mmCIF file of C-alpha atoms in Angstrom:
data_model
loop_
_atom_site.group_PDB
_atom_site.id
_atom_site.type_symbol
_atom_site.label_atom_id
_atom_site.label_comp_id
_atom_site.label_asym_id
_atom_site.label_seq_id
_atom_site.Cartn_x
_atom_site.Cartn_y
_atom_site.Cartn_z
ATOM 1 C CA MET K 203 26.278 -6.121 2.542
ATOM 2 C CA LEU K 204 23.615 -5.069 0.071
ATOM 3 C CA THR K 205 25.716 -1.989 -0.759
ATOM 4 C CA LEU K 206 28.625 -4.085 -1.643
ATOM 5 C CA PHE K 207 26.485 -6.502 -3.751
ATOM 6 C CA MET K 208 25.217 -3.633 -5.819
ATOM 7 C CA TRP K 209 28.684 -2.384 -6.371
ATOM 8 C CA LEU K 210 29.538 -6.002 -7.772
ATOM 9 C CA LEU K 211 26.473 -5.811 -9.988
ATOM 10 C CA MET K 212 27.490 -2.384 -11.415
ATOM 11 C CA TRP K 213 27.789 -2.191 -15.384
ATOM 12 C CA LEU K 214 30.753 -0.560 -16.500
ATOM 13 C CA GLY K 215 30.977 2.333 -19.127
ATOM 14 C CA GLY K 216 29.354 5.490 -19.725
ATOM 15 C CA GLU K 217 29.115 8.635 -17.470
ATOM 16 C CA ALA K 218 26.043 7.623 -15.918
ATOM 17 C CA GLN K 219 26.320 3.999 -14.677
ATOM 18 C CA PRO K 220 23.313 1.711 -14.647
ATOM 19 C CA TYR K 221 23.175 -0.434 -11.328
ATOM 20 C CA SER K 222 21.157 -3.435 -10.428
ATOM 21 C CA ALA K 223 19.086 -3.291 -7.313
ATOM 22 C CA VAL K 224 18.651 -6.395 -5.256
ATOM 23 C CA LEU K 225 15.306 -8.350 -5.182
ATOM 24 C CA THR K 226 14.626 -10.462 -2.037
ATOM 25 C CA VAL K 227 11.395 -12.592 -1.962
ATOM 26 C CA HIS K 228 9.696 -12.698 1.424
ATOM 27 C CA TYR K 229 6.499 -14.726 1.019
ATOM 28 C CA GLY K 230 3.990 -16.020 -1.373
ATOM 29 C CA VAL K 231 3.982 -16.158 -5.201
ATOM 30 C CA VAL K 232 6.283 -13.631 -6.608
ATOM 31 C CA GLU K 233 7.052 -13.468 -10.540
ATOM 32 C CA VAL K 234 9.567 -11.509 -12.579
ATOM 33 C CA ARG K 235 9.825 -10.464 -16.103
ATOM 34 C CA ARG K 236 13.213 -9.512 -17.376
ATOM 35 C CA ALA K 237 13.809 -6.455 -19.482
ATOM 36 C CA GLY K 238 12.958 -7.029 -23.147
ATOM 37 C CA THR K 239 11.131 -10.235 -22.546
ATOM 38 C CA GLU K 240 7.516 -11.235 -22.333
ATOM 39 C CA ALA K 241 7.718 -14.243 -20.108
ATOM 40 C CA TRP K 242 7.070 -14.123 -16.403
ATOM 41 C CA PHE K 243 8.932 -16.724 -14.142
ATOM 42 C CA SER K 244 8.477 -17.385 -10.467
ATOM 43 C CA VAL K 245 10.993 -16.694 -7.849
ATOM 44 C CA PRO K 246 11.101 -18.844 -4.696
ATOM 45 C CA ARG K 247 10.709 -17.593 -1.192
ATOM 46 C CA GLY K 248 14.006 -16.458 0.318
ATOM 47 C CA ALA K 249 15.609 -15.948 -3.155
ATOM 48 C CA VAL K 250 17.993 -12.922 -3.496
ATOM 49 C CA MET K 251 18.785 -11.803 -7.023
ATOM 50 C CA PRO K 252 19.656 -8.723 -9.096
ATOM 51 C CA PHE K 253 16.901 -6.592 -10.242
ATOM 52 C CA GLY K 254 17.897 -4.313 -13.138
ATOM 53 C CA GLU K 255 16.562 -1.556 -15.487
ATOM 54 C CA GLY K 256 13.458 -2.666 -17.264
ATOM 55 C CA ASP K 257 12.802 -5.539 -15.053
ATOM 56 C CA THR K 258 9.291 -6.060 -13.505
ATOM 57 C CA ILE K 259 7.990 -7.850 -10.497
ATOM 58 C CA ARG K 260 4.452 -8.756 -9.658
ATOM 59 C CA THR K 261 2.875 -10.448 -6.585
ATOM 60 C CA ASN K 262 -0.274 -12.640 -5.981
ATOM 61 C CA GLU K 263 -2.652 -11.918 -3.003
ATOM 62 C CA THR K 264 -0.093 -13.106 -0.415
ATOM 63 C CA GLY K 265 3.015 -12.368 -2.395
ATOM 64 C CA ARG K 266 5.530 -10.008 -0.915
ATOM 65 C CA ALA K 267 8.926 -8.816 -1.896
ATOM 66 C CA MET K 268 11.598 -6.131 -1.174
ATOM 67 C CA ILE K 269 13.585 -4.097 -3.840
ATOM 68 C CA HIS K 270 16.814 -2.745 -2.219
ATOM 69 C CA PHE K 271 18.705 0.251 -3.917
ATOM 70 C CA ASP K 272 21.050 0.241 -0.858
ATOM 71 C CA ASP K 273 20.903 -0.964 2.876
ATOM 72 C CA ASP K 274 18.397 1.758 3.772
ATOM 73 C CA SER K 275 16.543 2.629 0.508
ATOM 74 C CA GLY K 276 14.107 0.503 -1.389
ATOM 75 C CA VAL K 277 10.384 -0.647 -2.046
ATOM 76 C CA LEU K 278 8.239 -3.088 -0.079
ATOM 77 C CA ILE K 279 5.845 -4.656 -2.526
ATOM 78 C CA ILE K 280 2.831 -6.302 -0.959
ATOM 79 C CA GLY K 281 0.098 -8.511 -2.193
ATOM 80 C CA ASN K 282 -1.495 -8.016 -5.756
ATOM 81 C CA SER K 283 0.986 -5.439 -6.701
ATOM 82 C CA LEU K 284 3.514 -4.591 -9.302
ATOM 83 C CA PHE K 285 6.768 -2.666 -9.592
ATOM 84 C CA GLN K 286 8.737 -1.762 -12.743
ATOM 85 C CA LEU K 287 12.268 -0.315 -12.516
ATOM 86 C CA ASN K 288 12.718 1.900 -15.505
ATOM 87 C CA GLU K 289 15.952 3.520 -14.285
ATOM 88 C CA PHE K 290 18.503 3.146 -11.534
ATOM 89 C CA ARG K 291 21.925 4.815 -12.357
ATOM 90 C CA GLN K 292 24.652 6.739 -10.418
ATOM 91 C CA GLN K 293 25.629 10.142 -11.966
ATOM 92 C CA VAL K 294 28.988 11.593 -11.986
ATOM 93 C CA ASP K 295 28.303 13.747 -9.035
ATOM 94 C CA ASN K 296 27.426 10.464 -6.962
ATOM 95 C CA THR K 297 23.741 11.329 -6.978
ATOM 96 C CA PHE K 298 21.194 8.820 -8.313
ATOM 97 C CA HIS K 299 18.322 8.631 -10.818
ATOM 98 C CA VAL K 300 15.405 6.323 -9.877
ATOM 99 C CA ARG K 301 12.480 5.932 -12.039
ATOM 100 C CA GLY K 302 9.783 3.305 -11.870
ATOM 101 C CA TYR K 303 6.096 2.536 -12.225
ATOM 102 C CA VAL K 304 3.764 0.937 -9.672
ATOM 103 C CA GLU K 305 0.502 -0.717 -9.331
ATOM 104 C CA GLY K 306 -1.327 -1.945 -6.172
ATOM 105 C CA ILE K 307 0.300 -1.043 -2.766
ATOM 106 C CA THR K 308 3.951 -0.190 -2.540
ATOM 107 C CA LEU K 309 5.819 1.243 0.374
ATOM 108 C CA HIS K 310 8.884 3.313 -0.260
ATOM 109 C CA GLN K 311 11.983 4.470 1.787
ATOM 110 C CA TYR K 312 14.879 6.505 0.411
ATOM 111 C CA THR K 313 18.058 7.823 1.832
ATOM 112 C CA LEU K 314 20.100 7.781 -1.329
ATOM 113 C CA PRO K 315 21.032 11.312 -2.802
ATOM 114 C CA LEU K 316 18.436 11.584 -5.576
ATOM 115 C CA SER K 317 18.896 14.136 -8.484
ATOM 116 C CA LEU K 318 16.062 12.604 -10.373
ATOM 117 C CA PHE K 319 13.087 10.659 -9.016
ATOM 118 C CA GLU K 320 10.024 9.603 -10.882
ATOM 119 C CA MET K 321 7.509 6.952 -9.615
ATOM 120 C CA ALA K 322 4.471 6.752 -11.732
ATOM 121 C CA THR K 323 1.039 5.305 -11.724
ATOM 122 C CA ASN K 324 -1.763 5.414 -14.186
ATOM 123 C CA GLU K 325 -2.978 8.731 -12.801
ATOM 124 C CA LEU K 326 0.170 10.550 -11.296
ATOM 125 C CA THR K 327 3.786 10.723 -10.829
ATOM 126 C CA VAL K 328 5.769 11.267 -7.863
ATOM 127 C CA THR K 329 8.681 13.626 -8.604
ATOM 128 C CA GLN K 330 10.330 14.113 -5.286
ATOM 129 C CA ALA K 331 10.668 11.278 -2.821
ATOM 130 C CA SER K 332 10.115 11.878 0.982
ATOM 131 C CA GLN K 333 12.205 9.682 3.195
ATOM 132 C CA ARG K 334 9.134 7.380 3.840
ATOM 133 C CA PHE K 335 6.003 7.287 1.685
ATOM 134 C CA ALA K 336 3.299 4.771 0.222
ATOM 135 C CA ILE K 337 1.465 4.605 -2.973
ATOM 136 C CA TRP K 338 -1.940 3.079 -3.479
ATOM 137 C CA ALA K 339 -2.685 2.510 -7.041
ATOM 138 C CA GLU K 340 -5.332 -0.166 -7.194
ATOM 139 C CA ASN K 341 -7.487 -0.763 -10.269
ATOM 140 C CA ASP K 342 -10.829 -0.044 -8.704
ATOM 141 C CA ILE K 343 -10.013 3.112 -6.905
ATOM 142 C CA ALA K 344 -8.364 6.436 -7.499
ATOM 143 C CA ASP K 345 -4.652 6.606 -6.568
ATOM 144 C CA ALA K 346 -3.435 7.970 -3.299
ATOM 145 C CA VAL K 347 0.116 8.858 -1.992
ATOM 146 C CA LEU K 348 0.825 9.426 1.717
ATOM 147 C CA SER K 349 3.982 10.621 3.368
ATOM 148 C CA ALA K 350 5.026 9.269 6.614
ATOM 149 C CA GLU K 351 8.263 11.231 6.786
ATOM 150 C CA GLY K 352 9.433 14.204 4.834
ATOM 151 C CA GLU K 353 8.323 16.421 2.067
ATOM 152 C CA LEU K 354 7.167 14.789 -1.264
ATOM 153 C CA SER K 355 6.146 16.370 -4.500
ATOM 154 C CA LEU K 356 3.765 14.766 -7.343
ATOM 155 C CA ILE K 357 2.283 15.839 -10.469
ATOM 156 C CA GLN K 358 -1.339 14.885 -11.687
ATOM 157 C CA ASP K 359 -2.816 16.368 -14.837
ATOM 158 C CA GLU K 360 0.144 18.887 -15.195
ATOM 159 C CA GLN K 361 -0.712 20.349 -11.707
ATOM 160 C CA SER K 362 1.944 19.990 -8.963
ATOM 161 C CA TYR K 363 1.207 19.318 -5.368
ATOM 162 C CA THR K 364 3.528 18.920 -2.306
ATOM 163 C CA ILE K 365 2.523 16.801 0.873
ATOM 164 C CA MET K 366 4.502 16.713 4.073
ATOM 165 C CA THR K 367 4.737 14.286 6.889
ATOM 166 C CA ASN K 368 1.436 12.727 7.954
ATOM 167 C CA GLN K 369 -0.482 14.134 4.894
ATOM 168 C CA GLY K 370 -2.181 12.291 1.995
ATOM 169 C CA TYR K 371 -3.104 13.239 -1.470
ATOM 170 C CA HIS K 372 -6.027 11.503 -3.118
ATOM 171 C CA ALA K 373 -6.136 11.582 -7.160
ATOM 172 C CA ALA K 374 -10.078 11.530 -7.120
ATOM 173 C CA TYR K 375 -10.356 14.716 -5.251
ATOM 174 C CA GLN K 376 -6.906 16.217 -6.126
ATOM 175 C CA THR K 377 -6.839 17.177 -2.484
ATOM 176 C CA ILE K 378 -4.218 17.046 0.375
ATOM 177 C CA LEU K 379 -5.323 16.151 3.809
ATOM 178 C CA ASP K 380 -3.724 15.751 7.303
ATOM 179 C CA LEU K 381 -3.991 12.383 8.859
ATOM 180 C CA THR K 382 -2.854 10.737 12.052
ATOM 181 C CA PRO K 383 -1.346 7.313 11.467
ATOM 182 C CA PRO K 384 -1.911 4.910 10.203
ATOM 183 C CA LEU K 385 -1.634 6.585 6.766
ATOM 184 C CA ASN K 386 -3.596 4.482 4.178
ATOM 185 C CA GLU K 387 -6.074 5.185 1.407
ATOM 186 C CA PRO K 388 -9.172 3.842 3.065
ATOM 187 C CA ARG K 389 -8.620 6.193 6.025
ATOM 188 C CA LEU K 390 -7.978 9.111 3.585
ATOM 189 C CA ARG K 391 -11.044 8.249 1.518
ATOM 190 C CA SER K 392 -13.268 8.070 4.595
ATOM 191 C CA GLU K 393 -12.043 11.632 5.773
ATOM 192 C CA LEU K 394 -12.935 12.859 2.241
ATOM 193 C CA GLU K 395 -16.205 10.989 1.590
ATOM 194 C CA GLY K 396 -17.378 9.662 4.971
ATOM 195 C CA CYS K 397 -20.766 10.794 6.640
ATOM 196 C CA PRO K 398 -20.860 10.770 10.582
ATOM 197 C CA GLY K 399 -22.528 8.403 12.709
ATOM 198 C CA LEU K 400 -22.417 6.765 16.124
ATOM 199 C CA ILE K 401 -22.535 3.138 17.224
ATOM 200 C CA ASP K 402 -25.776 2.839 19.466
ATOM 201 C CA THR K 403 -26.234 -0.752 20.458
ATOM 202 C CA VAL K 404 -28.537 -2.391 22.966
ATOM 203 C CA ASN K 405 -27.128 -2.877 26.387
ATOM 204 C CA ASN K 406 -24.047 -1.004 25.519
ATOM 205 C CA LEU K 407 -22.788 -4.204 23.548
ATOM 206 C CA ASN K 408 -19.790 -3.982 21.041
ATOM 207 C CA LEU K 409 -20.959 -4.128 17.301
ATOM 208 C CA ILE K 410 -19.614 -6.719 15.124
ATOM 209 C CA VAL K 411 -17.938 -5.580 11.893
ATOM 210 C CA ARG K 412 -18.116 -7.969 8.843
ATOM 211 C CA ASN K 413 -16.383 -8.071 5.462
ATOM 212 C CA GLY K 414 -19.399 -8.040 3.390
ATOM 213 C CA SER K 415 -22.901 -6.700 3.260
ATOM 214 C CA THR K 416 -24.761 -9.707 4.740
ATOM 215 C CA VAL K 417 -24.511 -11.489 8.039
ATOM 216 C CA ASP K 418 -22.937 -14.774 6.782
ATOM 217 C CA THR K 419 -19.714 -13.023 5.813
ATOM 218 C CA LEU K 420 -16.690 -13.009 8.095
ATOM 219 C CA PRO K 421 -16.143 -11.085 11.242
ATOM 220 C CA MET K 422 -13.341 -8.545 11.127
ATOM 221 C CA GLY K 423 -13.730 -7.373 14.711
ATOM 222 C CA ALA K 424 -15.953 -5.191 16.964
ATOM 223 C CA ILE K 425 -16.504 -1.510 17.714
ATOM 224 C CA PRO K 426 -17.459 -0.336 21.267
ATOM 225 C CA ASP K 427 -20.744 1.374 21.704
ATOM 226 C CA ASN K 428 -20.873 5.001 21.549
ATOM 227 C CA THR K 429 -17.991 5.171 19.119
ATOM 228 C CA PRO K 430 -18.046 7.827 16.269
ATOM 229 C CA ILE K 431 -17.777 6.221 12.843
ATOM 230 C CA LEU K 432 -17.622 7.473 9.168
ATOM 231 C CA LEU K 433 -20.073 5.727 6.734
ATOM 232 C CA LEU K 434 -19.424 5.349 3.157
ATOM 233 C CA GLY K 435 -22.286 3.286 1.856
ATOM 234 C CA ILE K 436 -25.496 1.369 2.573
ATOM 235 C CA SER K 437 -26.648 -2.198 1.312
ATOM 236 C CA SER K 438 -29.414 -2.247 -1.109
ATOM 237 C CA SER K 439 -31.569 -3.758 1.613
ATOM 238 C CA GLY K 440 -30.936 -0.743 3.739
ATOM 239 C CA ARG K 441 -29.947 -3.209 6.601
ATOM 240 C CA ARG K 442 -26.180 -2.879 6.504
ATOM 241 C CA TYR K 443 -23.679 0.183 6.565
ATOM 242 C CA ARG K 444 -20.388 0.332 5.047
ATOM 243 C CA LEU K 445 -17.836 2.018 7.257
ATOM 244 C CA GLN K 446 -13.981 2.535 7.446
ATOM 245 C CA PHE K 447 -12.670 -0.040 9.841
ATOM 246 C CA LEU K 448 -9.137 -0.769 10.963
ATOM 247 C CA ASN K 449 -7.197 -0.079 7.739
ATOM 248 C CA ASP K 450 -9.835 -1.076 5.322
ATOM 249 C CA PHE K 451 -13.671 -1.093 5.048
ATOM 250 C CA GLY K 452 -16.371 -3.279 6.806
ATOM 251 C CA TRP K 453 -20.069 -3.482 7.279
ATOM 252 C CA VAL K 454 -22.312 -3.160 10.285
ATOM 253 C CA ASP K 455 -25.984 -3.736 11.225
ATOM 254 C CA ALA K 456 -27.726 -0.445 10.334
ATOM 255 C CA LEU K 457 -30.118 -0.810 13.296
ATOM 256 C CA ALA K 458 -27.147 -0.128 15.729
ATOM 257 C CA VAL K 459 -25.998 3.173 14.098
ATOM 258 C CA GLU K 460 -27.359 6.507 14.929
ATOM 259 C CA THR K 461 -26.885 8.769 11.905
ATOM 260 C CA ASP K 462 -28.684 11.520 9.780
ATOM 261 C CA CYS K 463 -26.771 10.405 6.710
ATOM 262 C CA GLN K 464 -28.873 10.699 3.395
ATOM 263 C CA ASP K 465 -27.947 9.572 -0.294
ATOM 264 C CA LEU K 466 -25.295 7.173 0.797
ATOM 265 C CA PRO K 467 -23.839 5.182 -2.053
ATOM 266 C CA VAL K 468 -25.865 1.995 -2.591
ATOM 267 C CA PHE K 469 -24.060 -1.383 -2.676
ATOM 268 C CA PRO K 470 -25.349 -4.692 -3.965
ATOM 269 C CA ILE K 471 -26.269 -7.848 -1.945
ATOM 270 C CA PRO K 472 -23.888 -9.636 -1.639
ATOM 271 C CA TYR K 473 -20.820 -7.298 -1.602
ATOM 272 C CA ILE K 474 -17.657 -8.465 -0.296
ATOM 273 C CA GLU K 475 -14.656 -6.224 0.527
ATOM 274 C CA TYR K 476 -11.135 -7.074 -0.812
ATOM 275 C CA SER K 477 -9.005 -6.331 2.097
ATOM 276 C CA PRO K 478 -5.120 -6.462 1.482
ATOM 277 C CA TYR K 479 -3.253 -8.415 4.179
ATOM 278 C CA VAL K 480 0.127 -9.862 4.900
ATOM 279 C CA VAL K 481 1.098 -13.252 6.288
ATOM 280 C CA ASN K 482 4.026 -14.045 8.776
ATOM 281 C CA VAL K 483 5.698 -10.699 8.542
ATOM 282 C CA THR K 484 9.157 -10.320 9.947
ATOM 283 C CA GLU K 485 10.111 -7.590 12.507
ATOM 284 C CA ALA K 486 12.042 -5.653 9.801
ATOM 285 C CA GLU K 487 8.804 -5.757 7.535
ATOM 286 C CA ALA K 488 6.680 -4.783 10.472
ATOM 287 C CA ALA K 489 8.680 -1.716 10.860
ATOM 288 C CA TRP K 490 8.060 -0.629 7.250
ATOM 289 C CA LEU K 491 4.385 -1.379 7.510
ATOM 290 C CA LEU K 492 3.947 0.432 10.940
ATOM 291 C CA PRO K 493 3.170 3.974 9.522
ATOM 292 C CA TYR K 494 0.688 2.688 6.910
ATOM 293 C CA PHE K 495 -1.024 -0.155 8.942
ATOM 294 C CA GLY K 496 -0.300 0.354 12.486
ATOM 295 C CA ALA K 497 1.167 -2.175 14.872
ATOM 296 C CA VAL K 498 0.980 -5.895 14.421
ATOM 297 C CA GLU K 499 -1.176 -6.375 17.576
ATOM 298 C CA ASP K 500 -3.643 -3.772 16.611
ATOM 299 C CA ASP K 501 -4.880 -5.299 13.565
ATOM 300 C CA GLU K 502 -5.306 -9.023 13.146
ATOM 301 C CA TRP K 503 -7.254 -8.778 10.003
ATOM 302 C CA PHE K 504 -4.383 -7.295 8.105
ATOM 303 C CA TYR K 505 -1.513 -8.902 9.865
ATOM 304 C CA ARG K 506 -2.182 -12.725 9.602
ATOM 305 C CA PHE K 507 0.033 -15.477 10.946
ATOM 306 C CA VAL K 508 -0.092 -19.142 9.982
ATOM 307 C CA ARG K 509 1.891 -22.170 10.904
ATOM 308 C CA GLU K 510 4.508 -22.767 8.171
ATOM 309 C CA GLU K 511 3.143 -26.350 7.430
ATOM 310 C CA ASP K 512 -0.340 -24.567 6.679
ATOM 311 C CA SER K 513 1.287 -22.199 4.256
ATOM 312 C CA ALA K 514 1.206 -22.444 0.531
ATOM 313 C CA SER K 515 4.217 -20.314 0.020
#
């Protein structure tokens, strides 16, 4: 159906024919800016509309939308993210050119025959798409690219890199690393920066993980006693450690951690983690998210469900 829709949206004329992709709004606040304009307009949940060259989409904290190039190729844009489509054209040999720019977290899947591909961030450009990959391009961290299926090429600072299935590239280190799923920037960064520790609680109790550097912040979950962990910081009081937890970062009581780590980065009090999350995902979206955030039942901090009457979307 989507393929037929895009054929109907095709612009006529010229050897390389520009196409419109299809935008579907799934949740939250989603805004679009049309090519050649400066104004943003809101698109309601459930809307389906053409998305052409030069168009840009952005989402708020809970916003979520899909750009389809065909039935099996597209980009899932989650909260606080942006995607700009710079080129989508079919060539005379029936291959396609796809070029775009992204910020935030975007998940990509491509089965189209691509003869030119460029997906840029402020720090790097993916020049060969794998079948499934994700880009982290958040303002406060260095960019990362992770391939869930297939070979991917990218360029940073005129240097080329190739990553394979279950590998990630981090722009801050210009390093490629093997990972086991879920494949995401926090897990990649923790492998590069983390200092080993071990949960060591009284009476073998689970250790509560919170989303900030003080005890009055929200509980994210718990870690069993004797679990190895990777530490990435300490609070200025010395009482809390920052660690990689689930698909993001959290904080635990330093007295319940056994470690020899020295010179960890010091974080202020209070310090609250910004954690991306999705609300009321569909089964189809969950399949897109699975390689990067794991199964729905394994991370209630990332996958959140609310009654529709409680939702502001």
